[in-house]
Each structure stands twice: as C-alpha cells, then as structure tokens.
CSV table of C-alpha atoms and ligand atoms in Angstrom, one decimal:
chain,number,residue,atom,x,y,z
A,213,UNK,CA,11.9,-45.7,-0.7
A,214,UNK,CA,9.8,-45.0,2.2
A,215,UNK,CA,7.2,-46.7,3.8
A,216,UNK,CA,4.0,-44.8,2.6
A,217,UNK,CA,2.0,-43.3,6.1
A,218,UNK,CA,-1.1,-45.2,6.7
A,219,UNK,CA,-3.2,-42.0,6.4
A,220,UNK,CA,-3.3,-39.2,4.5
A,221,UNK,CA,-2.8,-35.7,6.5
A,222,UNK,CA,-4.3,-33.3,3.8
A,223,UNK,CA,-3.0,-30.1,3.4
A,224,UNK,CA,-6.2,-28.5,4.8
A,225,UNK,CA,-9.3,-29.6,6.1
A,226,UNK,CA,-11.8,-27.1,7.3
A,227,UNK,CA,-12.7,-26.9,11.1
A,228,UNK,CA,-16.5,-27.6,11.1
A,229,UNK,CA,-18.9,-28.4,13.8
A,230,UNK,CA,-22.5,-29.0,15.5
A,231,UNK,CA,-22.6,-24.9,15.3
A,232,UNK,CA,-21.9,-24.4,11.9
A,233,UNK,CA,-24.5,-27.2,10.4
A,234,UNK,CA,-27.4,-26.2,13.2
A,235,UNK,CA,-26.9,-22.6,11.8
A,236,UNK,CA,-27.4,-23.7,8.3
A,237,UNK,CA,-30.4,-25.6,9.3
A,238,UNK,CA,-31.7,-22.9,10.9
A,239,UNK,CA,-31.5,-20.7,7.7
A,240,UNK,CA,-32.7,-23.3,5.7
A,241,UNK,CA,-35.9,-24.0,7.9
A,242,UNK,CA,-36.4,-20.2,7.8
A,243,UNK,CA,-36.9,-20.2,4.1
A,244,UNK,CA,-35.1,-17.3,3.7
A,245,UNK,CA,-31.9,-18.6,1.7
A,246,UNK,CA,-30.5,-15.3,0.0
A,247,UNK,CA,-28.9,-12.2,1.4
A,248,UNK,CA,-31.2,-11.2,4.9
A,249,UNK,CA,-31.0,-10.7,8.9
A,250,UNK,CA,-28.0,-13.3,9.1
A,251,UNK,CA,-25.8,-11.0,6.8
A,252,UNK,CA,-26.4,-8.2,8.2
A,253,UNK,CA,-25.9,-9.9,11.8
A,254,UNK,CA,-22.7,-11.3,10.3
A,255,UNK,CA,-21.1,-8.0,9.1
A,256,UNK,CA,-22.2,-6.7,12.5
A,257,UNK,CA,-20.4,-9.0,14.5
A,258,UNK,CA,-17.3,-8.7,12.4
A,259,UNK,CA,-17.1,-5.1,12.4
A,260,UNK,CA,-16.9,-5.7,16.2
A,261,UNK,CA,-14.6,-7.9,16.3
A,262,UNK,CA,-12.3,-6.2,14.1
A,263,UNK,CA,-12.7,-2.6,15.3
A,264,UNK,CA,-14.0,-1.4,11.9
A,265,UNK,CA,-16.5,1.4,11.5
A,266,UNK,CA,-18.2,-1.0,8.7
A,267,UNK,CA,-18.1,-4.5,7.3
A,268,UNK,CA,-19.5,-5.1,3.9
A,269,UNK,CA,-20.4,-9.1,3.3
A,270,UNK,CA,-19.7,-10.3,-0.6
A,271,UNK,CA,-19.5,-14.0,-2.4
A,272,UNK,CA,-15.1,-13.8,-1.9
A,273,UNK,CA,-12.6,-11.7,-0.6
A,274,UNK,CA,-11.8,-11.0,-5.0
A,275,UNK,CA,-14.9,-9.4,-5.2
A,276,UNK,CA,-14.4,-7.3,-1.7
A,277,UNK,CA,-11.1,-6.2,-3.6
A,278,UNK,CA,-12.6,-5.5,-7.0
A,279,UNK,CA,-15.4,-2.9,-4.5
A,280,UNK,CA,-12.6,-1.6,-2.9
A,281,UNK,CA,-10.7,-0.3,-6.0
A,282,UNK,CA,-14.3,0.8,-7.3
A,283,UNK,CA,-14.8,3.0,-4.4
A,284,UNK,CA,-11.5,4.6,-4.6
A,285,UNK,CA,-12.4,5.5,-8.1
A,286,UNK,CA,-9.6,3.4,-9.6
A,287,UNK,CA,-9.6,4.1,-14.0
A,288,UNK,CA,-8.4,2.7,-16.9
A,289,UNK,CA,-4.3,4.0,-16.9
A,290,UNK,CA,-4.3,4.4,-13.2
A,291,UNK,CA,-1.4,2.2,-11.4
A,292,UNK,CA,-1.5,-0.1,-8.4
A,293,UNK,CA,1.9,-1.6,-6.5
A,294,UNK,CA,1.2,-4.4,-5.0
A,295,UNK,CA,4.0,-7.3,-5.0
A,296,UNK,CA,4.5,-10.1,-7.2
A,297,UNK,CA,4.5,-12.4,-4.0
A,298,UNK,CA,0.7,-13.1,-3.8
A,299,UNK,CA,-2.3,-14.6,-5.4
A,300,UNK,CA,-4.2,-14.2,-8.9
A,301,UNK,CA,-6.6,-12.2,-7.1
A,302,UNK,CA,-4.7,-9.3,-6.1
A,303,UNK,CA,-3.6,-8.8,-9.7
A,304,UNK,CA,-6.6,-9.3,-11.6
A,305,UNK,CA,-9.0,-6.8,-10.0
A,306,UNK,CA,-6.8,-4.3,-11.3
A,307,UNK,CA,-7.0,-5.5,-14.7
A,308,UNK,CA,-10.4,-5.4,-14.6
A,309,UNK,CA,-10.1,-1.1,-14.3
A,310,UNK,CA,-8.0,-1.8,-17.6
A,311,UNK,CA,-5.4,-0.2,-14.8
A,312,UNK,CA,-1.9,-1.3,-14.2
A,313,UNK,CA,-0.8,-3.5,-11.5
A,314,UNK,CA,3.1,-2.7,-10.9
A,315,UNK,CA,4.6,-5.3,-9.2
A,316,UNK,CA,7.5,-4.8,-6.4
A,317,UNK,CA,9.6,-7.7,-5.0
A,318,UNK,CA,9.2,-9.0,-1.8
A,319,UNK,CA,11.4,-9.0,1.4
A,320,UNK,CA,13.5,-12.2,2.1
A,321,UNK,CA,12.3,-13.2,5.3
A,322,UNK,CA,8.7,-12.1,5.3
A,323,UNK,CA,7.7,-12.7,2.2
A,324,UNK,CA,6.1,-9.5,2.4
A,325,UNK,CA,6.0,-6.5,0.0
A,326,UNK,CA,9.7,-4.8,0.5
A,327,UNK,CA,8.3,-0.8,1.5
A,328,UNK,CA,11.9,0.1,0.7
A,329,UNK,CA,11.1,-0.6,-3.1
A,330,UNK,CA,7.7,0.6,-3.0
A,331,UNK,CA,8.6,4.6,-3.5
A,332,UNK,CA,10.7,3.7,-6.6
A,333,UNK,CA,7.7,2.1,-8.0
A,334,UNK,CA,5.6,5.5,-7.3
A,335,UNK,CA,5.0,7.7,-10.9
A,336,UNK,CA,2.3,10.4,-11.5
A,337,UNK,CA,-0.1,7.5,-12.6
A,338,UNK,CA,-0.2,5.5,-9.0
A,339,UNK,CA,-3.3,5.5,-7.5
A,340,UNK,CA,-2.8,3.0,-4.3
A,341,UNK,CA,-0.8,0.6,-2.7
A,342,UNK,CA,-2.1,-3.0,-2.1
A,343,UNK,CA,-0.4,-4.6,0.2
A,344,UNK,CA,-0.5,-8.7,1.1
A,345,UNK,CA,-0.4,-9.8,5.0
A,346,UNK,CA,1.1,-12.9,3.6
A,347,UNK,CA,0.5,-15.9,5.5
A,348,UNK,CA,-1.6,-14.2,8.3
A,349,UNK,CA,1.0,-11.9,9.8
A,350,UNK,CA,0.5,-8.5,9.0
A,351,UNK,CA,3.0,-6.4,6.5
A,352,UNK,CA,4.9,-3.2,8.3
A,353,UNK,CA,1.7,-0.9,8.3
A,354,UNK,CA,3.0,2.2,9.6
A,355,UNK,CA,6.0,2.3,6.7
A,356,UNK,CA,3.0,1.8,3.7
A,357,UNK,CA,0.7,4.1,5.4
A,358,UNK,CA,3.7,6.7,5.8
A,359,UNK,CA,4.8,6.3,2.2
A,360,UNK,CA,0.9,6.7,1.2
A,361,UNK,CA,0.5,10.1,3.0
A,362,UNK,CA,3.3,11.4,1.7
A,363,UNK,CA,2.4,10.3,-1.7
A,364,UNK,CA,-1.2,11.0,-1.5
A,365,UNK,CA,-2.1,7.3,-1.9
A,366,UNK,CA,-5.2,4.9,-1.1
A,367,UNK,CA,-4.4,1.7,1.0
A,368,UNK,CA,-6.6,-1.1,0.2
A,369,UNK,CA,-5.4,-4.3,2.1
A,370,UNK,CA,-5.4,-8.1,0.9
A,371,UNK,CA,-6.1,-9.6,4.6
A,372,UNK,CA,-7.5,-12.7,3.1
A,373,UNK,CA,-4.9,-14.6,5.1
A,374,UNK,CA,-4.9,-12.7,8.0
A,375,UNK,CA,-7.8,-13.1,10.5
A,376,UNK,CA,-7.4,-12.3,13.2
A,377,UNK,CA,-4.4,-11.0,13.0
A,378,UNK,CA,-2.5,-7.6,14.6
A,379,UNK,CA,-0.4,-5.0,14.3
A,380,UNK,CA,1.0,-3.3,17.1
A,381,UNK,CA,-1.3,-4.3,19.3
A,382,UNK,CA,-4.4,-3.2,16.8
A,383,UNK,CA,-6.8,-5.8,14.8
A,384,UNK,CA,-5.8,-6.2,10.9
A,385,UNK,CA,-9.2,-4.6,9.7
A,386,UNK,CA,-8.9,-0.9,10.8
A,387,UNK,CA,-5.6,0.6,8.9
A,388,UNK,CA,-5.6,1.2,4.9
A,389,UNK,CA,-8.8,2.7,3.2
A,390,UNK,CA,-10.4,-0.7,2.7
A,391,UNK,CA,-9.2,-3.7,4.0
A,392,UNK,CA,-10.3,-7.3,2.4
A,393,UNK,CA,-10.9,-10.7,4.2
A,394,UNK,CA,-11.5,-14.1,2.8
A,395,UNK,CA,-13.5,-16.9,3.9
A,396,UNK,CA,-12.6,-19.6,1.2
A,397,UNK,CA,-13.0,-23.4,2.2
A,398,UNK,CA,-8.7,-22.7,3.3
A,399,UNK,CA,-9.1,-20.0,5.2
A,400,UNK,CA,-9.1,-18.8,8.8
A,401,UNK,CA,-12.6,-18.7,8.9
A,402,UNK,CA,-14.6,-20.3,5.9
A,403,UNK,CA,-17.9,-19.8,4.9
A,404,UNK,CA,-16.9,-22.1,1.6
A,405,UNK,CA,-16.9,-19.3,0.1
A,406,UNK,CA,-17.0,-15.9,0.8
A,407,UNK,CA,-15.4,-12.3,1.7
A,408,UNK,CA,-15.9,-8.9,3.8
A,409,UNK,CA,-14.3,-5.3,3.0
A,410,UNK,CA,-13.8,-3.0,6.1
A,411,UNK,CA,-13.4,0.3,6.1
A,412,UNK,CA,-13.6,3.6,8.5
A,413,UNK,CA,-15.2,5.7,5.4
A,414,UNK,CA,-19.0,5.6,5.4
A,415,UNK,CA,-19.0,6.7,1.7
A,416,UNK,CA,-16.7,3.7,1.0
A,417,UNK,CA,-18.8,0.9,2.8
A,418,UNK,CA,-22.1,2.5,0.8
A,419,UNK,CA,-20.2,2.2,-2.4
A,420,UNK,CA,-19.3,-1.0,-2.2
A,421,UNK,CA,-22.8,-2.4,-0.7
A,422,UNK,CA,-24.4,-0.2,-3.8
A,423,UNK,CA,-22.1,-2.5,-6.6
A,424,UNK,CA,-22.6,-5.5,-5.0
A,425,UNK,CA,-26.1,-5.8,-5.4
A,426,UNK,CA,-26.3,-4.2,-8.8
A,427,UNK,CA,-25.9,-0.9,-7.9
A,428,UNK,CA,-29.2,-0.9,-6.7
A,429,UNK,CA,-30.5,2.0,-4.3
A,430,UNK,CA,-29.6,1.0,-0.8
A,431,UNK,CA,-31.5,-2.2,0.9
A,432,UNK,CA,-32.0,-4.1,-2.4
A,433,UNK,CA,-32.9,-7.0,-0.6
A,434,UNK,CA,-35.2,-5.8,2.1
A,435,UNK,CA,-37.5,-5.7,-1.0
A,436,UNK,CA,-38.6,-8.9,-0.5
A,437,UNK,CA,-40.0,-8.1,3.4
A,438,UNK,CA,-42.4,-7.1,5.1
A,439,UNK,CA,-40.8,-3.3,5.8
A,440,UNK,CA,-39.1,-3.4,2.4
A,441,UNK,CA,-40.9,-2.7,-1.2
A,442,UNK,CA,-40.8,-3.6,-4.3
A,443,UNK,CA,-39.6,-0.4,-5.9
A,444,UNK,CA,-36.2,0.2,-6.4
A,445,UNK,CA,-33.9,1.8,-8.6
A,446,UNK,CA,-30.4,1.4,-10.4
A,447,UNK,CA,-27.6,4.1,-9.8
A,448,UNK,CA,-25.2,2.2,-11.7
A,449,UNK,CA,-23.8,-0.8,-13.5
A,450,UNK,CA,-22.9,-2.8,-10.6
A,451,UNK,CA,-22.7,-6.9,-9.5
A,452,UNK,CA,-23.9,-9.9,-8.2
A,453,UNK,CA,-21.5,-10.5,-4.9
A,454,UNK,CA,-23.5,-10.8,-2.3
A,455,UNK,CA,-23.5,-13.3,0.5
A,456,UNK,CA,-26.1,-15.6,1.2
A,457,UNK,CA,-27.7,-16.4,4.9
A,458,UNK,CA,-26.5,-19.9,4.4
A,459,UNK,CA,-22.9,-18.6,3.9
A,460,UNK,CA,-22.9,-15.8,7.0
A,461,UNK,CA,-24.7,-18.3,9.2
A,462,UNK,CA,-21.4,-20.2,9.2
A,463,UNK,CA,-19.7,-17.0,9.4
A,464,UNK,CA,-21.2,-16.2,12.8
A,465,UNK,CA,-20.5,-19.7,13.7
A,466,UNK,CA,-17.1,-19.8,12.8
A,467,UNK,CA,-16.2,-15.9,14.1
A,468,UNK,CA,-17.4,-17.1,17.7
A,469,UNK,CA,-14.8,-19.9,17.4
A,470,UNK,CA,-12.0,-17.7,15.5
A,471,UNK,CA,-9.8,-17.0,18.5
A,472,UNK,CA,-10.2,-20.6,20.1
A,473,UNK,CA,-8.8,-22.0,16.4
A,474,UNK,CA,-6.1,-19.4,16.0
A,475,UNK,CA,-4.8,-20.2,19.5
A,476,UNK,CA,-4.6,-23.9,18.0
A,477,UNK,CA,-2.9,-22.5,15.0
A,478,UNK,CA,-0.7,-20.5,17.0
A,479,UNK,CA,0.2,-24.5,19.1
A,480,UNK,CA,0.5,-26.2,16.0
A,481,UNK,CA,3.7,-22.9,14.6
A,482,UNK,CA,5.1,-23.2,18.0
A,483,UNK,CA,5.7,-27.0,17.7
A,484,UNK,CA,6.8,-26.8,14.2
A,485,UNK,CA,9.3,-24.0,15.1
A,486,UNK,CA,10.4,-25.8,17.7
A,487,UNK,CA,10.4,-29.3,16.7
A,488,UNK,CA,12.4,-27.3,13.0
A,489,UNK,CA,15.2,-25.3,14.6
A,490,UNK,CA,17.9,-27.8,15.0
A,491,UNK,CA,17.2,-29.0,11.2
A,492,UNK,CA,19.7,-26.8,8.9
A,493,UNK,CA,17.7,-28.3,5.9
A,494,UNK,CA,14.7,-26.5,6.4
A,495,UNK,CA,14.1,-22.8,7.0
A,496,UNK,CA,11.5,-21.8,9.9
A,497,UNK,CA,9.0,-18.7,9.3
A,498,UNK,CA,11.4,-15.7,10.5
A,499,UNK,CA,9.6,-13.8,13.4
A,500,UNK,CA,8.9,-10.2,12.3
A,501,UNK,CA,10.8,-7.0,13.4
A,502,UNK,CA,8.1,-5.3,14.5
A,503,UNK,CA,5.5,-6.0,17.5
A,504,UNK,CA,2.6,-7.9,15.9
A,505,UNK,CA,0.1,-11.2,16.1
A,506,UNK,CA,0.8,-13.7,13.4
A,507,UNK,CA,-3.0,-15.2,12.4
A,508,UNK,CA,-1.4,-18.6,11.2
A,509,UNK,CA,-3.0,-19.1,8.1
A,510,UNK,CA,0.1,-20.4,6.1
A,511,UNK,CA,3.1,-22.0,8.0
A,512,UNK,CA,6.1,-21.8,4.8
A,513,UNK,CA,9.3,-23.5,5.1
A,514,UNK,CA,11.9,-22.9,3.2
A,515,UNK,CA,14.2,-25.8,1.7
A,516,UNK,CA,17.5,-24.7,1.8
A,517,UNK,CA,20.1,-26.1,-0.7
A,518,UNK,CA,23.1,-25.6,0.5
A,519,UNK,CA,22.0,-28.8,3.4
A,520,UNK,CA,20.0,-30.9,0.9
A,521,UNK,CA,20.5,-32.2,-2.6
A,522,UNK,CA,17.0,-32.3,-3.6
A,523,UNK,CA,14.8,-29.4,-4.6
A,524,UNK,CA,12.0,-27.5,-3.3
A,525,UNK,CA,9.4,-30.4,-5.8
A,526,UNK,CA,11.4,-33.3,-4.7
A,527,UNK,CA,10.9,-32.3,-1.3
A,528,UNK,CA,7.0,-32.1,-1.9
A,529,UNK,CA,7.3,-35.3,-3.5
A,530,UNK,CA,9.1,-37.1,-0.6
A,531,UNK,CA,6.3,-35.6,1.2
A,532,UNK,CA,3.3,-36.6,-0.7
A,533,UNK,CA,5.0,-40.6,-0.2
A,534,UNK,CA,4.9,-40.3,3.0
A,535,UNK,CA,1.3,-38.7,3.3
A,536,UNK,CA,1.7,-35.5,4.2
A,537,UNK,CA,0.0,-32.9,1.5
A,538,UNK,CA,1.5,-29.4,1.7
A,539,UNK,CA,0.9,-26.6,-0.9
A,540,UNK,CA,3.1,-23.7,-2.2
A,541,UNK,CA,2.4,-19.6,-1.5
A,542,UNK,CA,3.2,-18.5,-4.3
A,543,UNK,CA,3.9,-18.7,-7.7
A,544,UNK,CA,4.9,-14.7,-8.4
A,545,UNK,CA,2.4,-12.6,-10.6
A,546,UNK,CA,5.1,-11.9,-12.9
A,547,UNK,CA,5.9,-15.3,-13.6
A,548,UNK,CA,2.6,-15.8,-15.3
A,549,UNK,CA,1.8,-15.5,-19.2
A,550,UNK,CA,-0.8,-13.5,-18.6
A,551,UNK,CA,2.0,-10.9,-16.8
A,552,UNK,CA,4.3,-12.0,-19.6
A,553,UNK,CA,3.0,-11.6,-22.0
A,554,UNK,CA,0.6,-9.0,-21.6
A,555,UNK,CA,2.3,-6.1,-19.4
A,556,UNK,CA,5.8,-7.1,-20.5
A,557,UNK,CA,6.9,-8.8,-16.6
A,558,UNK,CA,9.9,-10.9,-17.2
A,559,UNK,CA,11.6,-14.1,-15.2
A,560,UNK,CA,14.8,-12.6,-13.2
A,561,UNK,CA,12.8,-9.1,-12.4
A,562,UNK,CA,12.2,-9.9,-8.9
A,563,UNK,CA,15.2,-11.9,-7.6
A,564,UNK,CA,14.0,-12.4,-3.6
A,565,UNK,CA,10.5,-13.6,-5.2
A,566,UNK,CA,12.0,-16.0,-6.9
A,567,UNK,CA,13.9,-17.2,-4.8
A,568,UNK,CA,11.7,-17.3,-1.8
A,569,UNK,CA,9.3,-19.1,-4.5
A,570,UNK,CA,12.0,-21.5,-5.3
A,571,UNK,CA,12.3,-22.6,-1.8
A,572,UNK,CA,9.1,-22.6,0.0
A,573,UNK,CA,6.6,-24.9,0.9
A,574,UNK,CA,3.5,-24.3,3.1
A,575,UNK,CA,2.9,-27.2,5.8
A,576,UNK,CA,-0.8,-28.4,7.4
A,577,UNK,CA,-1.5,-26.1,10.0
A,578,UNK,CA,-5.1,-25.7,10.5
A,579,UNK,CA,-7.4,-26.6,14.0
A,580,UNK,CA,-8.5,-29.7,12.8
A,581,UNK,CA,-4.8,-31.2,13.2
A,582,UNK,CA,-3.5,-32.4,16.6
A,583,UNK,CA,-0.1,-32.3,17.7
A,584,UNK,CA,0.7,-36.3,16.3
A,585,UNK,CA,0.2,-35.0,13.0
A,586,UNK,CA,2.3,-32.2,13.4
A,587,UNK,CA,4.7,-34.4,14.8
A,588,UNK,CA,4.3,-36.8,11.6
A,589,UNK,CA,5.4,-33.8,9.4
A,590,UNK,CA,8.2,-32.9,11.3
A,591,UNK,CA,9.6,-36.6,11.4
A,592,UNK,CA,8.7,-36.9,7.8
A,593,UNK,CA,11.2,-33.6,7.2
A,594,UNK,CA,13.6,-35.6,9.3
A,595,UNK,CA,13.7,-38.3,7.8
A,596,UNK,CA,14.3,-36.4,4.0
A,597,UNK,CA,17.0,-34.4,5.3
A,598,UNK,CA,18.8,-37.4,6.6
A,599,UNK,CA,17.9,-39.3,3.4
A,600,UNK,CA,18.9,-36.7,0.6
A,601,UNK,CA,21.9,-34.4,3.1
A,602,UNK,CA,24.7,-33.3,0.9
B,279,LIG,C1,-3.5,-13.4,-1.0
B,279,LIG,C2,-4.9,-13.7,-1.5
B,279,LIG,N1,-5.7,-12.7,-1.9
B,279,LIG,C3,-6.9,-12.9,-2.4
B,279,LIG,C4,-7.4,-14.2,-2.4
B,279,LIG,C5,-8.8,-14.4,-3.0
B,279,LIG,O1,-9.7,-14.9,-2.0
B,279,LIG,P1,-11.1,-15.4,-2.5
B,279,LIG,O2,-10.9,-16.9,-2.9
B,279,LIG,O3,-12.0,-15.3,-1.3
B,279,LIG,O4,-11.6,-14.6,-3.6
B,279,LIG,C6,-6.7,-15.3,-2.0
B,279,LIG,C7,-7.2,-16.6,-2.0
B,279,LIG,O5,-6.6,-17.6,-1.7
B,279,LIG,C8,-5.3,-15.0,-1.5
B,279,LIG,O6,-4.6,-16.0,-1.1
C-alpha cells in the first residue's frame, strides 16, 4: 500500500490573482453588475488577440455553440458530424435543433476527429462539421475546411480547450464559420463561467448577439444608459446568455496573462514528456503531423496494457492514494443512454474511441503547479508501474 502524499495536488486549480479580484471590485464599486463597457471591452480585446473580425461574449462556451448553429440556420432533420470523442456539449446543442448529431470516430494518436471518416458520414441531410481541438491542440484545419468546400458545409469549431492555440502559424479563432471558446472554472482562461463565439461573418456575430439577449433589437443593454432608451423591440424568440461585467472583468484580466500561463503549461508538458518517455507503461501525448501550437489545456496519458496489469481506474485509484487528482477526456457521446437509446449509437461503433477512452487519463497541468508537483506525478507513475509491471 502506499504511503498517502501529504497534500493533495488537485486535478485543477484555477490561476487567480491581485488582477482578477481588483477588476471585480472595480465592477462591483461601479454598480453596474450586468452586461456593460467591460463586455464590450472584453470581446474587443479578444477579437484582437485572436485575429477575429468579431467576438461575441455569452454565459458558456454551450451557449456560444447553440448561437452558432442558430446562425447557420441549422433545422429540425438537418445533420451535424462531429466525433464521439468530446463533451456533452458538443452533442446536445444539436438536439436542441431536434437535428442529428452523427458521430465519427476519432484518430488514435490525437484523439481528434479522423477527417478520413468524415466524408463517409456526409448525406444530403448534413448541414456542418463540428470539429473538437481536443486538449488545446488544434484538429487538421485545412483537411475539414477542404472536405467543407467541397461539400458545401458550415464549420463551427468547439475551441473550448484551445486558447490560445495555432494552426500553421495562425490563432485558433479565425478558420471555420464560428468558432467557440470556453472560460469554465478548468479552462485556459476562466471567468467561472463563461464563453465567446468568433467569426469573420458580420451577419453571423449580429445573429448570435441578437439570441443572446432575447432577440432583442441590437444594444438591448445600452437601454439602461444614459445614450441608450428604453424602447426596444423583439425580432425573435431568443435567450438569456449573456456575460456579466463581473465575468469579463476577469476575462480581461486573465487574457493579459494568457500567454504568460500557457508558456507555464507548455513547461509543465515538456517536463511530463520528458520525465514519461523512458516509462513503457504510460503513453505520452503524440506530437501532431502537422505544424501547430498545442494550448495545453489537457495533458492525456495513455495506460498501456501490454506493460501494466492494472487498468486505466486502477491506475486513477493508485493515483488518488497517493494524492494526485487527475480526470478523464472523454467518455464517447455514443456511449451514453441518451445516444443509446435515443438515436440508436451502440458500444463497439467506434473502436479507436473506445479504446483511446479505455486508456486515457488527463494529468494536473495548469499555471498554478510548479515543477515539484509535476515531479510528484511523474514519481507517483513510477512508482505504479514498478508496483503493478507484468
Ligand atoms: C470539448 C468541450 N466543448 C464544450 C464544452 C462546454 O463548455 P462550457 O462549460 O463553457 O459550456 C466543454 C466543457 O468542458 C468541452 O470540454
């Protein structure tokens, strides 16, 4: 049995400082709590720093994605491919069109969505391609943009891992249609909650900023000031995403720090990979094939059974006793009753997902960490690979 770790290294804890609480303070002496200036500043600086033509600010990168599909004009019948390898989110907005999410497995290495399967999931009905930059580095953008044009399809991106991330050189933010960030209390940058859509399209960005305040007539909330008025009027049934002050005065906080914490992200991989590669019983993250900047967000290992005798749970386990938290990215849509049993998805349909599933396990990797901790972890895989080698 091993000796339990004096303290507890959580799976995440979120990076906040000085900046972020005098920001909130700021907003809060202001009195002006709600959507105001400090979104609109927010989205601002975000569109800059991502090269996007617009940023809209909502309450979570699901809602960014459920605006996104409404601007494309997404109906009830229409299909989606997106893979199984990915969160309840990316599904579930396309449920909510009473549409079809078609799921396609993933690639072994990447854990990304395989564009070699995506065509054969293309019929008369599909309507876009969602792809996942799993983990925070981004999927092969020019093969699902190629496959699009030809097939005359809408990109709408699930970046909520990756910022900032890039492809070729270019910012994540500025490819597909629509592209969607998160700022969840795990993510890259948090706002505790939280989520911006980009997008080059003008008609798009007004869309989206239309149905997330009701689908009120532009500028719903300048009604409250002293240029705005009180009259306003409804094009359509829309919702109540928006961000607050509170939330993007983090946000700005946070994005002037977002290169300093990736950079300790990007430390933290390096030492893992390196630390990692002479261990057969764990499987580093596999460097992609193409030129691009990994964001860091998830670092995955995968257990591999042919060195250990334990599985992927028992390795958590031996984990958790010896205080390191980790989580696991993901459990595949179609593994889920509601995929089950409701759009007919069955165990065994998407072999690599399930495998990859099987095997992985996401490590602590965030700027709060320094390198002791990481070296903690590593030890701690040392020392289970010794214990349970075959
Ligand atoms: C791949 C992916 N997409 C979407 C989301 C949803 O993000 P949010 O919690 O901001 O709605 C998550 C959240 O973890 C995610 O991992």
């Amino acid at each position: 049995m091993p000796v339990a770790a004096t303290k507890f290294l959580p799976f995440h804890r979120a990076q906040i400082g000085e900046d972020e609480i005098d920001a909130v303070v700021e907003v809060l002496r202001s009195g002006w709590l709600t959507t105001g200036p400090r979104v609109r500043e927010f989205e601002a600086a975000f569109a800059h720093y991502t090269g996007a033509s617009h940023a809209v600010a909502v309450n979570s990168c699901t809602a960014a994605l459920h605006l996104s599909l409404a601007a494309i004009g997404l109906s009830e019948g229409d299909e989606v491919i997106l893979p199984t390898m990915t969160f309840a989110a990316s599904g579930e907005v396309v449920l909510y069109f009473k549409a079809r999410p078609v799921f396609v497995d993933c690639e072994d290495g990447s854990f990304h969505i395989d564009p070699e399967r995506i065509e054969q999931a293309i019929t008369s009905r599909t309507r876009a391609i969602l792809p996942v930059h799993y983990a925070g580095s981004p999927a092969d953008m020019d093969r699902i943009l190629e496959i699009a044009s030809k097939h005359g399809l809408k990109v709408i991106e699930d970046a909520a891992h990756s910022l900032p991330a890039r492809y070729k050189r270019r910012m994540v933010g500025t490819f597909g249609d629509i592209t969607c960030f998160s700022f969840y209390a795990t993510k890259t940058l948090t706002t505790g909650e939280g989520g911006m859509a980009t997008t080059e399209n003008p008609d798009f960005a007004n869309r989206m900023r239309i149905l997330s305040l009701h689908g009120i007539s532009r500028d719903a909330w300048k009604r409250y000031t002293a240029e705005g008025s009180w009259r306003y009027e409804i094009l359509e049934a829309g919702y109540k995403y928006n961000l607050t002050d509170l939330q993007a005065a983090i946000g700005l906080a946070q994005l002037a720090n977002c290169d300093a914490m990736c950079a300790k992200r990007a430390a933290l991989s390096e030492r893992y990979t390196r630390a990692l590669a002479p261990l057969d019983g764990f499987e580093t993250p596999r460097p992609a094939r193409y030129d691009c900047d990994h964001a860091w967000h998830l670092y995955v290992v995968q257990v591999n059974p042919a060195a250990l005798r334990i599985d992927r749970d028992r390795v958590i386990e031996e984990l958790k006793q010896r205080g390191i938290g980790t989580s696991v990215h993901f459990i595949p849509l179609h593994l889920h009753a509601l995929y089950r049993k409701g759009s007919g998805y069955r165990a065994g349909q998407f072999p690599v997902a399930e495998k990859c599933f099987a095997r992985a396990i996401s490590l602590p990797i965030y700027p709060a960490m320094n390198e002791e901790d990481a070296d903690r972890v590593t030890e701690a895989l040392y020392d289970i690979a010794r214990e349970f080698r075959r």
